[in-house]
Short mmCIF file of C-alpha atoms and ligand atoms in Angstrom, two decimals:
data_model
loop_
_atom_site.label_atom_id
_atom_site.label_comp_id
_atom_site.label_asym_id
_atom_site.label_seq_id
_atom_site.Cartn_x
_atom_site.Cartn_y
_atom_site.Cartn_z
CA MET A 1 120.01 -127.90 -65.17
CA ASN A 2 121.11 -127.00 -61.68
CA THR A 3 120.22 -123.27 -61.14
CA GLU A 4 122.79 -122.82 -58.63
CA SER A 5 125.84 -124.13 -60.57
CA LEU A 6 124.68 -122.06 -63.65
CA ILE A 7 124.72 -118.81 -61.64
CA THR A 8 128.13 -119.84 -59.99
CA ARG A 9 129.69 -120.64 -63.23
CA ASP A 10 128.15 -117.47 -65.05
CA LYS A 11 129.52 -115.13 -61.86
CA LYS A 12 132.84 -116.63 -62.49
CA VAL A 13 133.58 -116.09 -66.07
CA ILE A 14 130.73 -113.73 -67.62
CA TRP A 15 130.48 -109.66 -67.98
CA HIS A 16 126.99 -108.88 -68.76
CA PRO A 17 126.21 -105.73 -70.81
CA PHE A 18 124.81 -102.55 -69.27
CA THR A 19 125.20 -104.17 -65.88
CA PRO A 20 126.86 -102.77 -63.07
CA GLN A 21 128.97 -105.52 -61.69
CA LYS A 22 129.02 -104.65 -58.01
CA TYR A 23 125.91 -105.53 -56.14
CA MET A 24 124.35 -106.75 -59.62
CA ALA A 25 121.46 -109.00 -58.90
CA GLU A 26 121.98 -112.95 -59.77
CA PRO A 27 121.20 -113.36 -63.36
CA ILE A 28 118.35 -115.86 -64.07
CA PRO A 29 119.34 -118.67 -66.09
CA ILE A 30 116.75 -119.30 -69.03
CA VAL A 31 116.25 -122.67 -70.68
CA LYS A 32 113.56 -122.19 -73.04
CA GLY A 33 111.64 -119.84 -74.73
CA SER A 34 108.33 -120.30 -76.48
CA GLY A 35 105.49 -117.29 -77.37
CA THR A 36 105.84 -114.67 -75.07
CA LEU A 37 107.29 -116.80 -72.23
CA LEU A 38 110.65 -117.17 -71.11
CA GLN A 39 111.31 -120.36 -68.65
CA ASP A 40 114.02 -120.54 -66.13
CA SER A 41 116.11 -123.34 -64.84
CA ASP A 42 113.80 -123.97 -62.09
CA GLY A 43 110.68 -124.03 -64.25
CA ARG A 44 109.38 -120.80 -63.75
CA ASP A 45 107.67 -118.65 -66.72
CA TYR A 46 108.24 -114.97 -67.18
CA ILE A 47 106.13 -112.81 -69.76
CA ASP A 48 108.81 -111.17 -71.81
CA ALA A 49 106.94 -107.60 -71.72
CA ILE A 50 109.86 -105.89 -73.28
CA SER A 51 110.64 -108.59 -76.28
CA SER A 52 114.05 -109.19 -74.96
CA TRP A 53 115.78 -105.66 -75.56
CA TRP A 54 112.76 -104.96 -78.06
CA VAL A 55 113.86 -107.68 -80.48
CA THR A 56 111.40 -110.44 -80.28
CA LEU A 57 108.46 -109.71 -82.78
CA HIS A 58 106.59 -113.31 -83.16
CA GLY A 59 107.68 -115.00 -79.97
CA HIS A 60 110.52 -116.91 -78.71
CA ALA A 61 111.91 -119.96 -80.44
CA HIS A 62 108.98 -119.55 -83.22
CA PRO A 63 108.65 -122.77 -85.23
CA TYR A 64 108.23 -121.20 -88.54
CA ILE A 65 111.39 -118.96 -88.24
CA ALA A 66 113.49 -121.87 -86.59
CA GLN A 67 112.81 -124.29 -89.39
CA LYS A 68 114.05 -121.58 -92.06
CA ILE A 69 117.11 -121.09 -89.84
CA PHE A 70 117.78 -124.70 -89.75
CA GLU A 71 117.21 -125.33 -93.44
CA GLN A 72 119.43 -122.27 -94.11
CA ALA A 73 122.12 -123.60 -91.81
CA SER A 74 122.17 -126.84 -93.56
CA THR A 75 122.71 -125.34 -96.85
CA LEU A 76 124.87 -122.57 -96.74
CA GLU A 77 125.74 -121.18 -93.36
CA GLN A 78 128.22 -118.31 -94.28
CA VAL A 79 130.44 -116.88 -96.80
CA ILE A 80 132.34 -113.83 -97.39
CA PHE A 81 130.32 -111.02 -98.88
CA ALA A 82 132.84 -109.14 -100.99
CA GLY A 83 133.11 -111.02 -104.32
CA PHE A 84 130.14 -113.59 -103.38
CA THR A 85 126.39 -113.30 -103.00
CA HIS A 86 123.55 -115.46 -102.26
CA GLU A 87 119.73 -115.69 -102.60
CA PRO A 88 118.61 -115.06 -99.25
CA ALA A 89 120.68 -111.54 -99.11
CA ILE A 90 119.30 -110.72 -102.67
CA ARG A 91 115.85 -111.54 -101.47
CA LEU A 92 115.78 -109.84 -98.30
CA ALA A 93 117.01 -106.63 -100.32
CA GLU A 94 114.24 -106.56 -102.38
CA ARG A 95 111.63 -107.29 -99.80
CA VAL A 96 112.82 -104.45 -97.52
CA LEU A 97 113.00 -102.21 -100.40
CA GLU A 98 109.53 -103.06 -101.33
CA ILE A 99 108.05 -102.12 -98.00
CA LEU A 100 110.21 -98.98 -97.37
CA PRO A 101 108.80 -95.68 -97.94
CA PRO A 102 109.32 -94.99 -101.96
CA GLY A 103 112.67 -94.27 -103.13
CA PHE A 104 115.13 -96.60 -101.61
CA SER A 105 117.19 -98.44 -103.83
CA ARG A 106 120.04 -100.17 -102.01
CA VAL A 107 120.99 -102.15 -98.84
CA PHE A 108 124.24 -102.31 -97.15
CA TYR A 109 124.33 -105.20 -94.47
CA SER A 110 125.99 -105.14 -91.09
CA ASP A 111 125.06 -107.09 -87.85
CA ASN A 112 123.58 -104.96 -85.09
CA GLY A 113 121.91 -101.60 -84.50
CA SER A 114 124.94 -99.43 -83.65
CA THR A 115 126.85 -100.72 -86.59
CA SER A 116 123.91 -99.88 -88.90
CA THR A 117 124.14 -96.07 -87.82
CA GLU A 118 127.84 -96.23 -87.96
CA VAL A 119 127.39 -97.28 -91.61
CA ALA A 120 124.67 -94.71 -92.18
CA LEU A 121 127.09 -91.67 -90.55
CA LYS A 122 130.14 -93.19 -92.60
CA MET A 123 128.10 -93.32 -95.83
CA SER A 124 126.81 -89.56 -95.16
CA VAL A 125 130.29 -88.06 -94.46
CA GLN A 126 132.08 -89.64 -97.40
CA TYR A 127 129.01 -88.83 -99.70
CA TRP A 128 130.17 -85.33 -99.44
CA TRP A 129 133.84 -86.08 -99.29
CA ASN A 130 133.42 -88.04 -102.63
CA LYS A 131 131.74 -84.97 -103.93
CA GLY A 132 134.70 -82.80 -103.01
CA GLU A 133 132.62 -80.91 -100.65
CA LYS A 134 134.74 -81.27 -97.63
CA LYS A 135 133.20 -78.42 -95.95
CA ARG A 136 130.05 -80.41 -95.32
CA ASN A 137 131.13 -82.30 -92.49
CA LYS A 138 128.99 -81.28 -89.47
CA ILE A 139 126.44 -83.72 -88.10
CA LEU A 140 122.94 -82.85 -86.45
CA ALA A 141 121.04 -84.86 -84.09
CA PHE A 142 118.77 -84.86 -81.33
CA ASN A 143 119.44 -84.14 -77.25
CA ASN A 144 118.32 -87.39 -75.36
CA SER A 145 119.07 -89.34 -78.41
CA TYR A 146 120.29 -92.88 -78.40
CA HIS A 147 122.32 -94.57 -81.72
CA GLY A 148 124.23 -97.30 -80.21
CA ASP A 149 127.51 -97.82 -78.29
CA THR A 150 130.24 -97.79 -81.02
CA PHE A 151 132.22 -94.45 -80.97
CA GLY A 152 130.61 -92.76 -83.69
CA ALA A 153 127.12 -94.03 -82.69
CA MET A 154 128.09 -92.69 -79.21
CA SER A 155 128.88 -89.21 -80.63
CA VAL A 156 125.52 -88.57 -82.57
CA SER A 157 123.86 -89.62 -78.98
CA ASP A 158 123.31 -87.76 -76.07
CA ARG A 159 125.95 -86.75 -73.81
CA SER A 160 124.76 -89.03 -71.03
CA VAL A 161 125.76 -91.71 -68.26
CA PHE A 162 126.16 -93.99 -71.39
CA THR A 163 128.91 -91.82 -72.83
CA LEU A 164 130.52 -90.06 -69.84
CA ALA A 165 133.94 -91.65 -69.59
CA PHE A 166 134.46 -90.95 -73.29
CA HIS A 167 133.41 -87.49 -73.90
CA ASP A 168 137.02 -86.03 -75.06
CA LYS A 169 137.04 -88.85 -77.33
CA LEU A 170 133.67 -88.26 -79.29
CA PHE A 171 133.32 -86.20 -82.18
CA GLU A 172 131.49 -82.91 -81.95
CA VAL A 173 127.46 -82.63 -83.13
CA ILE A 174 125.18 -79.99 -83.18
CA PHE A 175 122.45 -81.27 -80.97
CA LEU A 176 118.79 -80.04 -81.13
CA ASP A 177 115.91 -80.64 -78.85
CA ALA A 178 113.24 -82.93 -80.63
CA PRO A 179 110.57 -80.39 -81.96
CA GLU A 180 107.34 -79.97 -79.69
CA THR A 181 105.92 -78.14 -83.02
CA GLU A 182 105.99 -77.53 -86.61
CA THR A 183 106.94 -73.97 -86.52
CA ALA A 184 110.31 -74.14 -84.74
CA GLU A 185 112.86 -71.94 -86.32
CA TYR A 186 116.43 -73.39 -86.56
CA GLY A 187 119.43 -71.08 -87.13
CA LEU A 188 122.08 -73.29 -88.42
CA PRO A 189 124.93 -73.51 -90.58
CA TRP A 190 123.12 -75.33 -93.02
CA ASP A 191 125.93 -75.45 -95.91
CA GLU A 192 128.33 -76.99 -93.53
CA ILE A 193 126.02 -80.02 -92.34
CA ALA A 194 126.70 -83.31 -93.97
CA CYS A 195 123.83 -85.18 -92.32
CA PHE A 196 121.12 -85.30 -89.49
CA ILE A 197 120.17 -88.43 -87.65
CA TYR A 198 117.21 -89.23 -85.63
CA GLU A 199 115.19 -91.92 -83.96
CA PRO A 200 111.73 -91.01 -85.73
CA LEU A 201 108.81 -90.19 -82.88
CA VAL A 202 109.87 -92.32 -80.11
CA GLN A 203 113.70 -91.77 -78.57
CA GLY A 204 113.98 -95.23 -77.08
CA ALA A 205 116.88 -95.59 -74.89
CA GLY A 206 116.46 -91.91 -74.02
CA GLY A 207 113.43 -92.89 -72.06
CA MET A 208 110.72 -93.72 -74.52
CA LYS A 209 110.19 -89.98 -75.10
CA MET A 210 107.53 -89.31 -78.01
CA TYR A 211 107.73 -86.25 -80.01
CA SER A 212 105.74 -84.40 -82.47
CA ALA A 213 105.41 -86.13 -86.24
CA ALA A 214 104.55 -82.45 -87.72
CA GLY A 215 107.66 -81.06 -86.10
CA LEU A 216 109.99 -83.66 -87.52
CA ASN A 217 108.15 -83.61 -90.81
CA HIS A 218 109.14 -79.60 -90.61
CA LEU A 219 112.55 -80.25 -89.61
CA ILE A 220 113.15 -83.07 -92.20
CA SER A 221 111.72 -80.67 -95.03
CA LEU A 222 114.22 -78.20 -93.91
CA CYS A 223 117.19 -80.39 -94.04
CA ARG A 224 115.91 -81.68 -97.49
CA GLN A 225 115.82 -78.00 -98.66
CA HIS A 226 119.44 -77.53 -97.82
CA GLN A 227 120.76 -81.07 -99.21
CA VAL A 228 121.44 -82.21 -95.80
CA ILE A 229 121.19 -86.09 -95.66
CA CYS A 230 118.58 -87.33 -93.67
CA ILE A 231 119.15 -90.61 -91.50
CA ALA A 232 116.10 -92.34 -89.73
CA ASP A 233 117.29 -94.60 -87.07
CA GLU A 234 114.55 -97.18 -87.24
CA VAL A 235 116.47 -99.82 -85.23
CA MET A 236 113.79 -99.70 -82.34
CA THR A 237 110.84 -98.31 -84.26
CA GLY A 238 110.90 -100.46 -87.36
CA PHE A 239 108.80 -103.22 -87.99
CA GLY A 240 105.50 -102.46 -86.75
CA ARG A 241 106.69 -101.37 -83.27
CA THR A 242 104.94 -97.79 -83.54
CA GLY A 243 101.60 -99.14 -85.32
CA LYS A 244 102.93 -98.75 -88.91
CA LEU A 245 105.70 -100.67 -90.35
CA PHE A 246 108.07 -97.91 -90.12
CA ALA A 247 107.77 -94.83 -88.13
CA SER A 248 108.96 -92.70 -90.91
CA LEU A 249 105.67 -93.39 -92.59
CA TYR A 250 104.06 -91.16 -90.28
CA MET A 251 105.47 -88.28 -92.04
CA GLN A 252 105.27 -87.01 -95.45
CA GLU A 253 109.00 -85.94 -95.92
CA GLN A 254 111.13 -89.19 -95.88
CA PRO A 255 114.69 -89.56 -95.00
CA ASP A 256 117.69 -90.65 -97.55
CA ILE A 257 118.68 -93.52 -95.32
CA VAL A 258 117.15 -95.88 -92.93
CA CYS A 259 118.84 -98.17 -90.33
CA LEU A 260 117.16 -101.18 -89.52
CA SER A 261 118.06 -104.27 -86.93
CA LYS A 262 116.44 -105.39 -83.80
CA GLY A 263 113.09 -106.84 -85.43
CA LEU A 264 114.64 -107.40 -88.57
CA THR A 265 115.38 -111.11 -87.81
CA GLY A 266 112.08 -111.27 -85.89
CA GLY A 267 114.73 -111.23 -82.91
CA THR A 268 116.50 -114.51 -83.73
CA MET A 269 119.74 -113.61 -85.56
CA PRO A 270 122.09 -110.53 -85.52
CA LEU A 271 121.71 -108.67 -88.48
CA SER A 272 121.08 -105.12 -89.89
CA ILE A 273 120.50 -102.84 -92.90
CA THR A 274 121.21 -99.39 -93.84
CA ALA A 275 119.31 -98.78 -96.60
CA CYS A 276 119.72 -95.60 -98.92
CA LYS A 277 118.53 -93.96 -101.98
CA PRO A 278 119.95 -93.77 -105.43
CA GLU A 279 121.83 -90.60 -105.22
CA ILE A 280 123.64 -91.67 -101.91
CA TYR A 281 124.81 -94.99 -103.89
CA GLN A 282 125.90 -92.89 -107.04
CA ALA A 283 128.46 -90.98 -105.02
CA PHE A 284 130.53 -94.08 -104.54
CA VAL A 285 130.20 -95.47 -108.16
CA GLN A 286 133.40 -93.72 -109.41
CA ASP A 287 136.66 -94.48 -111.25
CA ASP A 288 138.66 -93.26 -108.44
CA LEU A 289 139.07 -96.33 -106.28
CA LEU A 290 139.70 -93.95 -103.11
CA LYS A 291 135.98 -93.33 -103.34
CA THR A 292 135.22 -96.88 -102.42
CA PHE A 293 133.28 -97.45 -99.23
CA PHE A 294 135.72 -99.11 -97.28
CA HIS A 295 133.49 -100.92 -94.63
CA GLY A 296 132.33 -104.27 -94.06
CA HIS A 297 132.10 -106.94 -91.17
CA SER A 298 133.18 -110.61 -91.18
CA TYR A 299 129.39 -111.80 -91.06
CA THR A 300 127.86 -109.25 -93.32
CA ALA A 301 124.75 -110.56 -94.74
CA ASN A 302 125.28 -113.79 -92.80
CA PRO A 303 122.79 -116.09 -94.78
CA ILE A 304 120.93 -117.72 -91.70
CA ALA A 305 120.41 -114.28 -90.28
CA CYS A 306 118.81 -113.42 -93.94
CA ALA A 307 116.87 -116.39 -93.90
CA ALA A 308 115.51 -115.95 -90.47
CA ALA A 309 114.77 -112.10 -91.55
CA LEU A 310 112.96 -113.60 -94.47
CA ALA A 311 110.78 -115.85 -92.66
CA SER A 312 110.25 -112.96 -89.87
CA LEU A 313 108.99 -111.01 -92.86
CA ASP A 314 106.49 -113.67 -93.98
CA LEU A 315 104.93 -113.59 -90.60
CA LEU A 316 104.86 -109.89 -90.20
CA LEU A 317 103.04 -109.11 -93.25
CA LYS A 318 100.37 -111.53 -92.73
CA PRO A 319 97.00 -109.74 -91.88
CA GLU A 320 96.88 -111.61 -88.49
CA CYS A 321 100.01 -109.96 -87.33
CA GLN A 322 98.95 -106.36 -88.44
CA GLU A 323 95.67 -107.17 -86.65
CA GLN A 324 97.88 -108.39 -83.53
CA ILE A 325 99.45 -104.66 -83.37
CA ARG A 326 96.24 -102.96 -83.71
CA GLY A 327 94.79 -105.08 -80.71
CA ILE A 328 97.81 -104.34 -78.52
CA GLU A 329 97.49 -100.83 -79.45
CA GLU A 330 93.85 -100.73 -78.51
CA GLN A 331 94.61 -102.43 -75.22
CA HIS A 332 97.41 -99.99 -74.49
CA GLN A 333 94.95 -97.36 -74.84
CA GLY A 334 92.64 -98.84 -72.31
CA PHE A 335 95.14 -99.42 -69.66
CA LYS A 336 96.41 -95.56 -70.39
CA ALA A 337 92.85 -94.36 -69.34
CA GLN A 338 92.58 -96.82 -66.20
CA LEU A 339 96.00 -95.24 -65.00
CA GLN A 340 94.99 -91.86 -65.93
CA ALA A 341 91.79 -92.27 -63.78
CA SER A 342 93.69 -94.03 -60.82
CA ARG A 343 95.58 -92.42 -58.14
CA LEU A 344 98.43 -94.23 -58.79
CA PRO A 345 102.10 -92.65 -58.93
CA VAL A 346 102.21 -92.20 -62.76
CA ARG A 347 103.02 -89.20 -64.98
CA ASN A 348 102.97 -88.36 -68.66
CA LEU A 349 101.25 -91.77 -69.98
CA ARG A 350 101.79 -92.18 -73.72
CA VAL A 351 101.21 -94.76 -76.31
CA LEU A 352 102.24 -95.29 -79.84
CA GLY A 353 101.46 -98.22 -81.52
CA THR A 354 102.69 -101.51 -79.22
CA ILE A 355 104.58 -98.95 -77.10
CA ILE A 356 103.02 -97.62 -73.91
CA ALA A 357 105.46 -95.82 -71.46
CA PHE A 358 105.03 -93.32 -68.45
CA GLU A 359 107.15 -92.20 -65.63
CA VAL A 360 106.84 -93.69 -61.97
CA ASP A 361 106.56 -90.90 -59.78
CA LYS A 362 109.47 -91.69 -57.50
CA GLY A 363 113.02 -90.07 -57.31
CA ARG A 364 114.34 -88.16 -60.23
CA ASP A 365 113.55 -88.66 -63.81
CA GLU A 366 117.13 -90.26 -64.65
CA TYR A 367 118.25 -93.53 -65.84
CA LEU A 368 120.30 -94.43 -62.69
CA ASN A 369 117.21 -94.15 -60.51
CA ASN A 370 117.17 -97.40 -58.55
CA ILE A 371 113.59 -97.57 -58.78
CA SER A 372 114.23 -99.38 -62.01
CA THR A 373 115.74 -102.52 -60.36
CA VAL A 374 113.08 -102.62 -57.57
CA ILE A 375 110.44 -102.89 -60.25
CA THR A 376 112.42 -105.43 -62.12
CA LYS A 377 112.62 -107.45 -59.04
CA LYS A 378 108.69 -107.19 -58.01
CA ALA A 379 107.87 -108.05 -61.76
CA ILE A 380 109.92 -111.05 -61.94
CA SER A 381 108.47 -112.32 -58.38
CA LYS A 382 104.99 -112.36 -60.32
CA GLY A 383 106.12 -113.64 -63.69
CA VAL A 384 106.47 -110.76 -65.66
CA TYR A 385 109.77 -109.50 -67.16
CA LEU A 386 110.17 -105.56 -67.24
CA ARG A 387 113.18 -103.35 -67.33
CA PRO A 388 112.44 -99.88 -66.94
CA LEU A 389 114.68 -97.34 -68.17
CA GLY A 390 115.30 -95.32 -64.83
CA ASN A 391 111.90 -94.49 -63.56
CA THR A 392 110.27 -94.64 -67.13
CA LEU A 393 108.19 -98.00 -67.20
CA TYR A 394 107.29 -99.05 -70.51
CA LEU A 395 106.03 -102.06 -72.50
CA MET A 396 107.10 -103.28 -75.84
CA PRO A 397 105.60 -106.91 -76.23
CA PRO A 398 106.05 -109.40 -78.77
CA TYR A 399 103.12 -109.16 -81.22
CA CYS A 400 102.03 -112.90 -80.25
CA ILE A 401 101.09 -111.55 -76.65
CA THR A 402 97.57 -112.77 -75.83
CA MET A 403 94.63 -110.43 -74.34
CA ALA A 404 95.04 -112.62 -71.16
CA GLU A 405 99.06 -112.31 -70.77
CA LEU A 406 98.45 -108.47 -71.47
CA ASN A 407 96.01 -108.24 -68.61
CA GLN A 408 98.32 -110.08 -66.51
CA VAL A 409 101.02 -107.67 -67.57
CA TYR A 410 98.74 -104.51 -66.59
CA SER A 411 97.84 -106.15 -63.26
CA THR A 412 101.27 -106.98 -62.36
CA ILE A 413 102.12 -103.18 -63.01
CA ILE A 414 99.20 -102.21 -61.08
CA SER A 415 100.01 -103.83 -58.15
CA ILE A 416 103.79 -102.73 -58.03
CA LEU A 417 102.30 -99.27 -58.28
CA GLN A 418 100.15 -99.70 -55.32
CA GLU A 419 103.18 -101.48 -53.45
CA LEU A 420 105.21 -98.39 -54.40
CA ALA A 421 102.52 -95.84 -53.27
CA GLY A 422 101.77 -97.62 -50.07
N1 PMP B 1 119.55 -97.43 -82.36
C1 PMP B 1 118.59 -97.34 -81.68
C2 PMP B 1 117.42 -96.37 -81.70
C3 PMP B 1 118.24 -98.23 -80.68
O1 PMP B 1 117.24 -98.49 -80.02
C4 PMP B 1 119.47 -99.06 -80.31
C5 PMP B 1 119.51 -100.08 -79.26
N2 PMP B 1 118.76 -99.95 -78.41
C6 PMP B 1 120.74 -99.00 -81.21
C7 PMP B 1 120.66 -98.03 -82.31
C8 PMP B 1 121.66 -99.88 -80.96
O2 PMP B 1 121.51 -101.34 -81.59
P1 PMP B 1 122.51 -102.19 -80.93
O3 PMP B 1 122.02 -102.53 -79.36
O4 PMP B 1 121.89 -103.59 -81.54
O5 PMP B 1 123.83 -102.09 -81.30
#
């Protein structure tokens, strides 16, 4: 395939996400994926060190998932999910409920991370509305959070460069700092709060900020004492990223609603889940038809996506995969120690499960720090794909990454840091 012509055609018709359109780097046409590698139209390989926006769990074009997708696509590709059901959706709900923290009983499907959080927020607000407690309508969220790009999801996200143009269109939210300790005190109008939404332990798009499990546990327990619905947005942290299957498992106190997407299908098909506990669901089982949850999407519970998710779960739950996750964490710890002992320009080194992150000491700590594009360009030229969040450099590789590949990623980072320091 001709690289030049693909780029020229792209530039005529495509508007890329999260990409400043003026002076944007030429997009790299990718023609093939295999394991951790993405291959461009000139035959060059890149290690996908961030799992293509955190979705790819088991590597690209995994033959087992591909086979299951093929089988499902040739049996039942799609059916309206109101009034109909199908085995892949039922089986997936059963299996996800088995591995979630205890107590979850219902699965609501949608198709991406943003819709999974929208659904969670709408469920929570309508829960109180259905119960006639109209005063309970405030929402609690963390500063520096990110829950997606639709209006509800933006409203509960940090007011940042992502949301700037829309501030007067976003609803009000009570924002708190993510807790540093388990003794924090909160003077909040508890009786008016419908729900609390949080990214457990790692604020992803906000710069891979990691915060205290004990502090979060304490806050969830306060919320529960005051009947505030707790929503864990595990869109990024779910399915092993933090070392446990779900980050919520690091806490004793558990949420009432969990949002899942990204790794749900192993990074092959768009799909998301908003799972809830029986009390939430029961508030919608009513004679009054106005208390129905009037929400759904054309592709809700798409059978091919559900089949892909089932296949991804098969792979994820194998002991070998859990071993790979532990192996990545161990190697990250070694790399962290190496960077700590070095004189390279890095700060705030942190590791949780398969995620390592740190700030590169160049310019301001902000998303629009253009060191990010410099690092991406340098890494690409060395056969590694990295996409720092501002000056926050992080890795979140597919679990199939080999030790040799991970070492290649580390040495690429070291050589980039040396160039930046020099
Ligand atoms: N929640 C979290 C925690 C996320 O990290 C993201 C995506 N980065 C989203 C929600 C939104 O997901 P999507 O991009 O699939 O809409």
